[in-house]
Short mmCIF file of C-alpha atoms in Angstrom, two decimals:
data_model
loop_
_atom_site.label_atom_id
_atom_site.label_comp_id
_atom_site.label_asym_id
_atom_site.label_seq_id
_atom_site.Cartn_x
_atom_site.Cartn_y
_atom_site.Cartn_z
CA MET A 4 100.30 118.85 96.42
CA ALA A 5 102.95 116.69 96.75
CA GLU A 6 106.19 117.77 98.34
CA ILE A 7 109.54 117.21 97.41
CA ALA A 8 113.51 117.70 97.61
CA PRO A 9 116.67 117.11 96.46
CA LEU A 10 118.81 115.03 98.06
CA THR A 11 122.09 114.76 99.90
CA PRO A 12 121.94 110.54 101.05
CA LEU A 13 124.61 108.47 102.47
CA CYS A 14 125.86 106.74 99.32
CA TYR A 15 128.05 103.75 98.58
CA ASP A 16 131.38 104.35 97.17
CA LEU A 17 129.88 103.95 93.36
CA ARG A 18 133.60 102.55 93.11
CA ALA A 19 132.54 99.38 94.06
CA PRO A 20 131.18 96.23 93.01
CA LEU A 21 127.61 97.72 93.76
CA GLU A 22 126.13 94.16 92.47
CA ARG A 23 127.11 92.31 95.09
CA LEU A 24 125.74 95.00 97.83
CA VAL A 25 122.44 96.02 96.53
CA ALA A 26 119.08 93.79 97.75
CA PRO A 27 114.88 93.58 96.73
CA PRO A 28 113.01 95.13 99.30
CA TYR A 29 113.07 93.36 103.03
CA ASP A 30 109.73 92.14 103.06
CA VAL A 31 110.33 89.93 99.66
CA ILE A 32 113.04 88.44 100.52
CA SER A 33 113.10 84.79 101.57
CA PRO A 34 115.20 83.65 104.12
CA GLU A 35 117.28 81.87 101.62
CA GLY A 36 117.42 84.55 100.39
CA ARG A 37 119.04 86.79 102.43
CA ALA A 38 121.76 84.15 103.24
CA ALA A 39 122.22 84.86 99.72
CA LEU A 40 122.55 88.20 99.84
CA ALA A 41 124.63 88.63 102.93
CA ALA A 42 127.21 85.91 101.74
CA GLN A 43 127.86 87.73 98.52
CA ASP A 44 129.91 90.73 100.72
CA PRO A 45 129.80 91.63 104.41
CA ASN A 46 128.37 95.07 103.55
CA ASN A 47 125.80 94.52 101.14
CA VAL A 48 122.68 96.05 102.48
CA VAL A 49 120.59 93.17 103.69
CA HIS A 50 123.02 93.72 106.20
CA LEU A 51 121.54 96.83 107.42
CA ILE A 52 117.40 96.40 106.59
CA LEU A 53 117.13 92.71 107.28
CA PRO A 54 119.56 92.40 109.99
CA GLU A 55 120.16 88.73 111.66
CA GLY A 56 119.84 88.57 115.78
CA GLU A 57 117.28 87.47 118.33
CA GLY A 58 114.71 89.26 119.64
CA ASP A 59 115.45 93.27 119.49
CA THR A 60 119.41 92.84 119.20
CA ARG A 61 118.74 92.49 115.52
CA TYR A 62 117.97 96.11 115.15
CA ALA A 63 120.97 97.89 117.84
CA ALA A 64 122.87 94.96 115.44
CA ALA A 65 122.60 96.98 112.19
CA ALA A 66 123.03 99.98 114.11
CA ALA A 67 126.43 99.05 115.07
CA GLN A 68 127.08 97.14 111.24
CA LEU A 69 125.76 100.96 109.71
CA ALA A 70 127.86 103.07 111.98
CA GLU A 71 130.84 100.72 111.08
CA MET A 72 130.32 101.26 107.78
CA ARG A 73 129.90 105.03 107.96
CA ALA A 74 133.82 105.15 110.23
CA GLY A 75 135.26 102.52 107.38
CA GLY A 76 134.07 104.85 104.90
CA VAL A 77 132.05 102.33 102.84
CA LEU A 78 128.95 104.82 103.15
CA VAL A 79 129.91 108.65 102.21
CA ARG A 80 127.47 111.66 102.65
CA ASP A 81 127.01 112.96 98.83
CA ASP A 82 127.06 116.99 100.36
CA GLU A 83 125.55 118.02 96.32
CA PRO A 84 122.13 118.22 96.40
CA GLY A 85 120.88 116.22 93.43
CA TYR A 86 117.39 114.29 92.10
CA PHE A 87 118.67 110.60 91.56
CA ARG A 88 117.85 109.37 88.11
CA TYR A 89 116.66 105.42 88.29
CA ASP A 90 117.34 103.30 85.44
CA GLN A 91 116.36 99.25 85.28
CA THR A 92 116.22 97.69 81.87
CA PHE A 93 114.86 93.76 81.88
CA ALA A 94 112.98 91.64 80.10
CA PRO A 95 109.52 91.28 81.26
CA PRO A 96 107.64 88.47 83.24
CA GLY A 97 107.29 85.04 81.26
CA ALA A 98 108.36 87.01 78.01
CA PRO A 99 109.70 84.11 75.62
CA ALA A 100 113.97 83.86 75.20
CA GLY A 101 114.28 86.87 72.93
CA ALA A 102 112.32 89.28 73.35
CA PRO A 103 112.54 93.45 73.64
CA THR A 104 113.68 94.50 76.91
CA ARG A 105 111.66 97.30 79.15
CA THR A 106 113.40 100.02 80.81
CA ARG A 107 111.86 101.46 83.73
CA THR A 108 112.58 105.19 84.55
CA GLY A 109 111.97 107.05 88.12
CA PHE A 110 114.15 108.96 90.81
CA LEU A 111 114.64 109.28 93.84
CA ALA A 112 114.50 112.29 95.61
CA ALA A 113 113.09 113.09 99.29
CA VAL A 114 109.66 113.22 100.04
CA ARG A 115 107.86 115.40 102.98
CA LEU A 116 105.21 113.20 104.43
CA SER A 117 101.86 113.32 105.26
CA PRO A 118 98.93 111.58 106.99
CA PHE A 119 97.10 109.51 104.30
CA SER A 120 93.69 111.82 105.18
CA ASP A 121 95.59 114.57 103.57
CA ARG A 122 95.02 112.98 99.96
CA ILE A 123 98.86 113.79 99.43
CA VAL A 124 100.35 110.54 99.74
CA LEU A 125 97.88 107.64 99.04
CA PRO A 126 97.44 104.28 100.11
CA HIS A 127 96.39 101.42 98.21
CA GLU A 128 96.74 98.64 100.49
CA ARG A 129 96.61 97.94 103.70
CA THR A 130 98.93 97.69 106.11
CA LEU A 131 100.14 95.20 109.76
CA SER A 132 100.79 96.41 112.51
CA GLY A 133 104.26 93.59 112.64
CA PRO A 134 105.79 94.63 110.06
CA LYS A 135 105.01 98.66 111.57
CA VAL A 136 106.68 97.56 114.81
CA ASP A 137 109.42 95.85 113.33
CA ARG A 138 110.53 98.88 110.78
CA LEU A 139 109.37 101.70 113.63
CA LYS A 140 112.53 99.69 116.12
CA LEU A 141 115.09 99.97 113.08
CA PHE A 142 114.71 102.91 112.23
CA ARG A 143 115.25 103.83 116.05
CA ALA A 144 117.92 102.08 116.33
CA THR A 145 119.91 103.32 113.22
CA ARG A 146 118.28 106.70 113.00
CA THR A 147 117.94 105.80 109.10
CA ASN A 148 115.95 105.65 106.70
CA LEU A 149 117.71 102.85 104.79
CA SER A 150 115.21 101.60 101.87
CA PRO A 151 113.34 104.35 99.61
CA GLY A 152 109.52 103.71 98.52
CA PHE A 153 108.01 103.24 95.16
CA MET A 154 105.92 106.19 94.32
CA LEU A 155 103.79 107.00 91.32
CA TYR A 156 103.19 110.83 90.52
CA ARG A 157 101.26 111.90 87.55
CA ASP A 158 102.76 112.85 83.98
CA PRO A 159 100.41 112.80 81.29
CA GLU A 160 102.36 115.55 79.19
CA ARG A 161 105.36 113.59 80.12
CA ALA A 162 106.96 117.20 80.65
CA LEU A 163 109.72 115.30 83.47
CA ASP A 164 111.73 113.74 80.58
CA ALA A 165 113.63 116.47 79.40
CA HIS A 166 114.93 117.12 82.75
CA LEU A 167 115.27 113.63 83.61
CA ALA A 168 117.36 113.34 80.40
CA THR A 169 119.82 116.56 82.35
CA ALA A 170 121.62 113.40 84.72
CA ARG A 171 124.62 112.36 84.44
CA ALA A 172 125.82 109.08 84.68
CA LEU A 173 127.00 107.75 87.89
CA ALA A 174 127.26 103.27 87.88
CA GLU A 175 125.78 100.57 85.65
CA PHE A 176 125.33 97.11 86.82
CA THR A 177 123.39 94.05 86.43
CA THR A 178 122.51 91.99 88.89
CA ALA A 179 122.03 87.82 89.49
CA ASP A 180 118.12 88.05 88.00
CA GLY A 181 119.65 90.30 84.77
CA VAL A 182 117.93 93.22 86.00
CA VAL A 183 120.32 96.45 84.33
CA HIS A 184 120.44 99.14 86.72
CA ARG A 185 121.21 102.45 85.81
CA LEU A 186 122.59 105.29 88.55
CA SER A 187 122.86 109.41 87.92
CA LYS A 188 122.19 112.95 88.72
CA ILE A 189 120.60 115.31 88.24
CA THR A 190 121.92 118.70 90.05
CA GLU A 191 121.10 121.70 87.39
CA PRO A 192 119.27 123.94 89.06
CA ALA A 193 116.39 124.49 86.17
CA ALA A 194 115.77 120.60 86.19
CA LEU A 195 115.57 120.77 89.70
CA ARG A 196 113.06 123.65 90.17
CA ALA A 197 111.13 122.10 87.21
CA ILE A 198 110.98 118.26 88.89
CA THR A 199 110.10 119.58 92.14
CA ARG A 200 107.06 121.77 90.81
CA GLN A 201 105.79 119.41 88.19
CA VAL A 202 105.29 116.77 90.95
CA ALA A 203 103.86 119.61 93.26
CA GLN A 204 100.88 119.81 90.95
CA SER A 205 100.09 115.70 91.67
CA SER A 206 99.73 113.37 94.63
CA LEU A 207 101.96 110.66 94.97
CA LEU A 208 100.68 106.67 94.92
CA ILE A 209 102.14 104.30 96.73
CA ALA A 210 103.04 101.32 94.35
CA ASP A 211 105.58 99.30 97.18
CA GLY A 212 106.27 100.50 100.65
CA HIS A 213 102.80 101.33 102.89
CA HIS A 214 105.04 100.01 105.87
CA ARG A 215 107.47 101.61 105.66
CA TYR A 216 105.56 105.02 104.94
CA GLU A 217 103.06 105.15 107.51
CA THR A 218 106.35 103.38 110.15
CA ALA A 219 108.29 106.70 108.04
CA VAL A 220 105.41 109.23 109.55
CA ALA A 221 105.34 107.33 112.77
CA TYR A 222 108.92 107.75 113.40
CA ALA A 223 108.77 112.03 112.61
CA ALA A 224 106.61 112.24 114.81
CA GLU A 225 108.50 111.22 118.16
#
C-alpha cells in the first residue's frame, strides 16, 4: 500500500554542532522560542522553516538563506541512497527524577504522496487553510521540503528491527530539553529492500504534520 524509497537528502555537515542547528516543528515554536533558536546559530533551521520578514518577503528570505547555506557548504547533498534511522532517548513527561528513560526509534524515508481519499496515507485531524497557504508559499519559494512529517506504520511482529539494526552511526547530540538524538544510516541493499517491502504492507498514519503533508500533495500537483 504505502510506497517509500531511500533518500539522497541535503544534510548539515555532521561535524557541526547539531544541537545548535535543529529545531522543533515550526507550528509549536513560540515567538520567544524562535528568537532563542535563531540566536543559537545563524544557520539554525528555524531561519528556513519559520523565516522572518514582512508579508511574503519572508519566503524569499528563506529561499535566499537556503541558497547561501548550500553555496557555503553548510548543507551538502548525500548522494548515497539510504534510510536514516533516528533515535530519541528522553524522560517520559511528568516522570519523577531518576525514572527510566525511553527510546523512540524511527527512520527517515521518501514517501510517495497520495490524497487522503486513496486511504494510503491516513489523517486523524482536520486542517486549516491559513497554515496550508503559508507552507505552500514556502514550498514555492524554496522548492525544498524543509521539514519531515511524522508517520506511523504497522509492524506488529517487529520485522524491521533487525534491518534497522544494520544502520551505521552518523551523529549523536543532546538538545537543551535533555533529549538525546542519534542519527544513523542504513545502506545495506538487502535491508533497504526488506524495509521497503514491509512498509508496503501497511498504510501510514500521520501522527504530526497534517498541514505539511496536504501542502506537499498540493505542491506536487502544481
